[in-house]
């Protein structure tokens, strides 16, 4: 498996995540202070001896009561003020997050399925549009407008290092604007329980400078790589003759079903099966042979392909870079 | 139990009722199912809830085993999904609310000096309905029909297209069982607290736990109908094809979230407020001091209850709702920290310089104070929309709500169990085992749940049955699992302690802790209604200030009804005594509810049976009519 | 005698629940559990739900609409040209039929085909009410499948 991407809200790589991190640090600092003060008061109060003029079962003398009332009152006032400050900090951060405008943004359409991410890069020229799955590439420093749609149940798009999560709700398309400010690989997950394989509905975001991103986009626009060897050629014919074409598309062949992930450049991804298996021939082969083994309940049926054919098919798919 | 002619009435009462009761007396089974005494019902609620607690806890241990290392195969995704759904649903619906209500049913009449609840037969009906609902859920689980859509059951995942079979319908009808039960008890508690307090116990002399129970009961009355509406809409979508949550036909999945969380947020305060009541009682007794700031504490409870209804959208911050509206809910969710803070300050002020007695109940209160505050602080963090859009649906939230629910409700509950154990059983529990269990549970709890804050911030989402080794979550998950088993060990010690002490603990007497409130005035265990007096009180802490008076001239089964604000005597009412009707009504209701899973006609046929049972219940009996006429002549 | 009856009732309920909710993700040979005349999944709600999903994904509605028929014959009525029993519907799907029903043997696994069989038969009410699926999340085309009455299969003449 290729190196895992960073997956932490505490290691922000995008402006949204960065601002949230700062807000969180503020809240955390206040919380630690409050904890120390309150628990400190409790410990000190526990250790204080009972005074002579405080017999059991009776209220404390009036001067003690008055002093305690003043302290409790002040503590309450300080609490209110602190909470108001925290509220203002939160609202300010919220508005800053919303101010990331989608001007010059790269639009990406993401459709959540059970249990995979369908990713499209739309283009005014329709033959330049790109469809892929699992691995999203975005340019460094440019806002990205994610248009989120659900195909079936509620999912949630979340890449902790880059920014907030957003639910994909059927019937309610929504938009999330992110901007990545550091290059690298960042992992994400579906963050709304969506059924049997919710745990394995992963995604990966690769942030690269504009030039590398455009190169990747160009590569993705090209139709599938032609088979170079006889075995790859045979693998392609196995693909086209079998169950695969009922659901999967490979641009440049006669397979164009959109039920399952697009496989045109599947060999170029850092992992397969939504990030649960490494992208090598052996894993591809075992995945097709028995998807239920790796992901019980997944919608993909077993391949129903003989051993020799399976080897060639895996070789062919692996070659689709 | 006898039913002789009353000395104050001119002639002997007809004995048909007495005859019925003698028949019931003779059979153990009939006695058991006809019980309406509040101590028995309250005890049954608490014990049953603790059994469900153990079962849901076992599921938690199973889940922790599965998550201990990456890529384990202890259970597959299907069973895991059922496990967390059953764990959440059992804990929330079959443990947390019933146990608090059960404690109320047991303690409130004793604390206010009433002989029984206002509607004893309704409370019995509530218990049987709750029991049958719980059995129904778990039996379904063992028949592979346990719900697997999460305790909050979001459509479309829980809707007819994506949740095949009857699992989600079982969940929806579980709601009906438990919310019916909760409403019945809530109504009971409100009426009892308002109208059956001892003479002299004006509202501002009520124990804080009674206030907490009252406020919670009002919350139940306003919140439970919302979830019943939601579950009914879901059941209708699934059973007959309505389109409440179908966007293609004008419905909306978000409708579910709004209606459910309108209930769901008050629900956690329904669980939490009675626990705060426990804390106030225990702090008062063990600091040997009146609670500092009685009025602010009571008002804080009321404020929390009201505010709780204005927070629900904070469960939906990731759904893309407009910013301005979301900010309102941020403000409300932050403000609700103030009344809880006030209570904290008042408790610490009470404890300050009191030289408290460090017995098990007080230890659990200290555990609560140290734990809940962390939960409250992470709650304030999650109130902020930007922070919540990162931590929502991660283990950070799991950590938060366990800190508030276990720290804020279970620790006080454990303290309360140890505190009132002598009253309920007449025996003292073992102090050393109490210390050991508290230490184990406290240490185990923090070991389990503190790392989960970090896991959530590092990307670990909720409701996942496994995770990749490359995420680096393995170590903290293992620590969390070890902690979970420590909690289990601690709870086992509690069980052993209480079970052994029940058998052979030292005799406790009426008032082993020298508590201030009326329940300590009665014998341990408290006598049945017929042998109990109604007290007269003159102060907020009756057992600390003055001898407690006694009302004379009441029949064994007569209740004294007093007025709402000042508890001045108003009139007398007759307690109906034991009755078989609640049990049969619960059976009829349960059958109706279960039939509704399979066919809408279940409601129709079920309604006929229910009407029949209700008719038999309310059929006027000669003896009751005669008694009523007599009491009108001589009020 | 009463105890035996209770045990039988409980067992019946248990097994009914168990089969309806069984989720067989890996079922290489479903026909081994054949129950003529229905098919291996006629008591299985989960499999029937999967069949509903496949009906859309394989574009059966392209010819059969949502059961009302179009280019292909209706599936929600009582008329069956080639037989309403499970094995016959299975054969229709896998091997195709005259007048334009394609053969899907090379495109579907046996398990998927049997799931489709269960769903197709549910459209005319052949399945138990608690097994048949409810409404789907699309625009409504009629009563939910589980609310439809059972239409006794009748042999329909060839067109």
Coordinates of C-alpha atoms in Angstrom, one line a residue, chain B residues 77-78 142-145 148 156 159-167 237-249 598-601, chain C residues 10 13-15 17-23 25 45-47 49-50 53 56 129-131 133-141 144 146-147:
Chain B
X77 CA -20.1 -5.5 9.8
X78 CA -23.7 -6.8 10.0
X142 CA -31.7 -12.9 19.1
X143 CA -33.9 -13.7 16.1
X144 CA -31.6 -11.7 13.8
X145 CA -34.2 -8.9 13.6
X148 CA -29.0 -2.1 12.6
X156 CA -33.2 7.0 4.0
X159 CA -36.3 3.9 5.2
X160 CA -38.1 1.2 3.2
X161 CA -35.7 1.1 0.3
X162 CA -32.4 0.7 2.2
X163 CA -33.4 -1.1 5.3
X164 CA -34.9 -4.4 4.1
X165 CA -36.9 -6.6 6.4
X166 CA -38.3 -5.7 9.8
X167 CA -35.3 -4.6 11.7
X237 CA -43.2 5.1 5.4
X238 CA -42.1 1.6 5.8
X239 CA -45.4 -0.2 6.3
X240 CA -47.9 1.6 4.1
X241 CA -45.8 3.7 1.8
X242 CA -46.2 7.3 3.0
X243 CA -43.5 9.7 1.8
X244 CA -42.5 11.7 4.8
X245 CA -38.8 11.2 4.1
X246 CA -38.9 10.6 0.4
X247 CA -37.5 13.6 -1.5
X248 CA -38.8 12.4 -4.8
X249 CA -42.3 12.9 -3.6
X598 CA -46.6 -6.4 10.2
X599 CA -49.9 -4.9 9.3
X600 CA -51.7 -1.6 9.8
X601 CA -54.8 -3.6 10.7
Chain C
X10 CA -41.6 -19.7 19.4
X13 CA -41.4 -17.3 14.9
X14 CA -37.7 -17.6 15.4
X15 CA -37.0 -19.4 12.1
X17 CA -37.5 -14.1 11.5
X18 CA -34.1 -15.7 11.0
X19 CA -34.7 -16.5 7.3
X20 CA -36.4 -13.2 6.5
X21 CA -33.5 -11.2 7.9
X22 CA -30.6 -13.5 6.8
X23 CA -28.0 -11.6 4.9
X25 CA -23.4 -11.8 1.2
X45 CA -36.4 -9.7 2.7
X46 CA -32.8 -8.6 2.3
X47 CA -32.3 -10.5 -0.9
X49 CA -34.4 -5.7 -1.5
X50 CA -31.2 -6.4 -3.4
X53 CA -31.7 -2.5 -6.5
X56 CA -32.8 -0.4 -11.5
X129 CA -46.2 -9.3 3.0
X130 CA -43.4 -9.1 5.5
X131 CA -40.8 -10.1 2.9
X133 CA -40.2 -4.6 -0.1
X134 CA -42.0 -1.4 0.8
X135 CA -42.0 1.8 -1.3
X136 CA -38.7 2.9 -2.8
X137 CA -37.3 6.4 -2.6
X138 CA -38.4 7.4 -6.1
X139 CA -41.5 8.9 -7.4
X140 CA -44.4 6.7 -6.6
X141 CA -45.8 4.5 -9.3
X144 CA -45.9 -0.1 -2.4
X146 CA -45.8 -5.0 0.1
X147 CA -49.3 -3.6 0.0

